[in-house]
Amino acid sequence: EGEAGYNDLVDNLMQPCITRLVQHVNDPNLWKVVNHALISKGESSQSRVRQSAIKIVAACFEAVGEEYLVLLPETMPFVAEVMEDTNEEVEAEAQKLIQVIEKLSGEDLDSYLR
């Protein structure tokens, strides 16, 4: 189990469950609660937890689409923080999140990340 079991749990259970939740409950207030819970995991001492949080946040943006951009102001400090992560896999996942957000918003996020 170990790392593979954790990744399986996140990829096959947690991510689909959370993304379907935000997708089917069309309530920005609930999205905010879920998003806050996810971005708070960005402070975890475990890199796999930070990486998973980023992956699920990106999946939520993809699942809901443009409407989820209402959470961008509270998400950007998280994105800026994880972009500075010392773990390369976490930073790579953060890059993917940025690409998802840029695709949805049509904006370049560089100015927000400085």
Coordinates of C-alpha atoms in Angstrom, one line a residue:
E1 CA 0.0 0.0 0.0
G2 CA 1.9 3.1 1.2
E3 CA 2.4 5.7 -1.5
A4 CA 0.6 3.8 -4.2
G5 CA -2.4 3.2 -1.8
Y6 CA -2.6 6.8 -1.0
N7 CA -2.4 7.9 -4.6
D8 CA -5.1 5.4 -5.5
L9 CA -7.3 6.7 -2.7
V10 CA -6.9 10.3 -3.9
D11 CA -7.2 9.6 -7.6
N12 CA -10.1 7.1 -7.5
L13 CA -12.1 8.1 -4.5
M14 CA -11.4 11.6 -3.1
Q15 CA -11.0 13.5 -6.3
P16 CA -14.0 12.1 -8.0
C17 CA -16.2 12.5 -4.9
I18 CA -15.2 16.1 -4.2
T19 CA -15.4 17.2 -7.9
R20 CA -18.8 15.6 -8.3
L21 CA -20.0 17.3 -5.1
V22 CA -19.0 20.8 -6.2
Q23 CA -20.3 20.1 -9.7
H24 CA -23.7 19.0 -8.7
V25 CA -24.3 21.4 -5.8
N26 CA -24.4 24.6 -7.7
D27 CA -23.7 26.8 -4.7
P28 CA -20.7 29.1 -4.6
N29 CA -21.0 29.2 -0.8
L30 CA -20.5 25.4 -0.6
W31 CA -17.7 25.7 -3.2
K32 CA -16.0 28.2 -0.9
V33 CA -16.1 25.8 2.1
V34 CA -14.7 23.0 0.0
N35 CA -12.1 25.1 -1.6
H36 CA -10.9 26.5 1.7
A37 CA -10.6 23.0 3.2
L38 CA -8.5 21.9 0.2
I39 CA -6.2 25.0 0.1
S40 CA -5.7 24.6 3.9
K41 CA -4.0 21.2 3.0
G42 CA -1.4 23.2 1.2
E43 CA 0.2 23.9 4.5
S44 CA 0.7 20.2 5.3
S45 CA 4.2 19.0 6.1
Q46 CA 3.6 16.0 3.8
S47 CA 4.3 16.8 0.1
R48 CA 1.9 14.2 -1.1
V49 CA -0.9 15.9 0.8
R50 CA 0.0 19.3 -0.7
Q51 CA 0.2 17.7 -4.2
S52 CA -3.2 16.0 -3.8
A53 CA -4.8 19.3 -2.6
I54 CA -3.5 21.1 -5.7
K55 CA -4.7 18.3 -8.0
I56 CA -8.2 18.3 -6.5
V57 CA -8.5 22.1 -6.6
A58 CA -7.6 21.9 -10.4
A59 CA -10.1 19.1 -10.9
C60 CA -12.8 21.3 -9.2
F61 CA -12.0 24.2 -11.6
E62 CA -12.2 21.9 -14.5
A63 CA -15.4 20.2 -13.4
V64 CA -17.4 23.4 -12.7
G65 CA -15.8 25.6 -15.3
E66 CA -15.9 29.4 -15.5
E67 CA -18.4 29.7 -12.6
Y68 CA -15.7 28.4 -10.2
L69 CA -13.6 31.4 -11.0
V70 CA -15.5 33.3 -8.3
L71 CA -13.0 31.5 -6.0
L72 CA -10.0 32.9 -7.8
P73 CA -9.3 35.7 -5.2
E74 CA -9.0 33.3 -2.4
T75 CA -7.2 30.6 -4.4
M76 CA -4.4 32.8 -5.8
P77 CA -2.5 33.2 -2.5
F78 CA -2.5 29.4 -2.3
V79 CA -1.3 29.1 -5.9
A80 CA 1.5 31.6 -5.3
E81 CA 2.6 29.7 -2.1
V82 CA 2.7 26.2 -3.8
M83 CA 4.6 27.6 -6.7
E84 CA 7.4 28.2 -4.3
D85 CA 7.3 24.6 -2.9
T86 CA 10.6 22.9 -2.4
N87 CA 9.1 19.6 -3.8
E88 CA 9.3 19.5 -7.6
E89 CA 6.2 17.3 -7.9
V90 CA 4.2 19.8 -5.9
E91 CA 5.5 22.7 -8.0
A92 CA 4.7 20.7 -11.2
E93 CA 1.1 20.1 -10.0
A94 CA 0.8 23.8 -9.2
Q95 CA 1.9 24.6 -12.8
K96 CA -1.0 22.3 -14.0
L97 CA -3.4 24.2 -11.8
I98 CA -2.2 27.5 -13.3
Q99 CA -2.8 26.2 -16.8
V100 CA -6.3 25.1 -15.9
I101 CA -7.2 28.5 -14.4
E102 CA -5.6 30.4 -17.3
K103 CA -7.6 28.3 -19.8
L104 CA -10.8 29.1 -17.9
S105 CA -10.2 32.7 -17.3
G106 CA -8.4 33.6 -20.5
E107 CA -5.9 35.6 -18.5
D108 CA -2.2 35.2 -17.9
L109 CA -1.7 34.7 -14.1
D110 CA 1.9 35.9 -14.0
S111 CA 1.0 39.4 -12.8
Y112 CA -1.0 37.8 -9.9
L113 CA 1.9 35.6 -8.9
R114 CA 4.5 38.3 -8.4

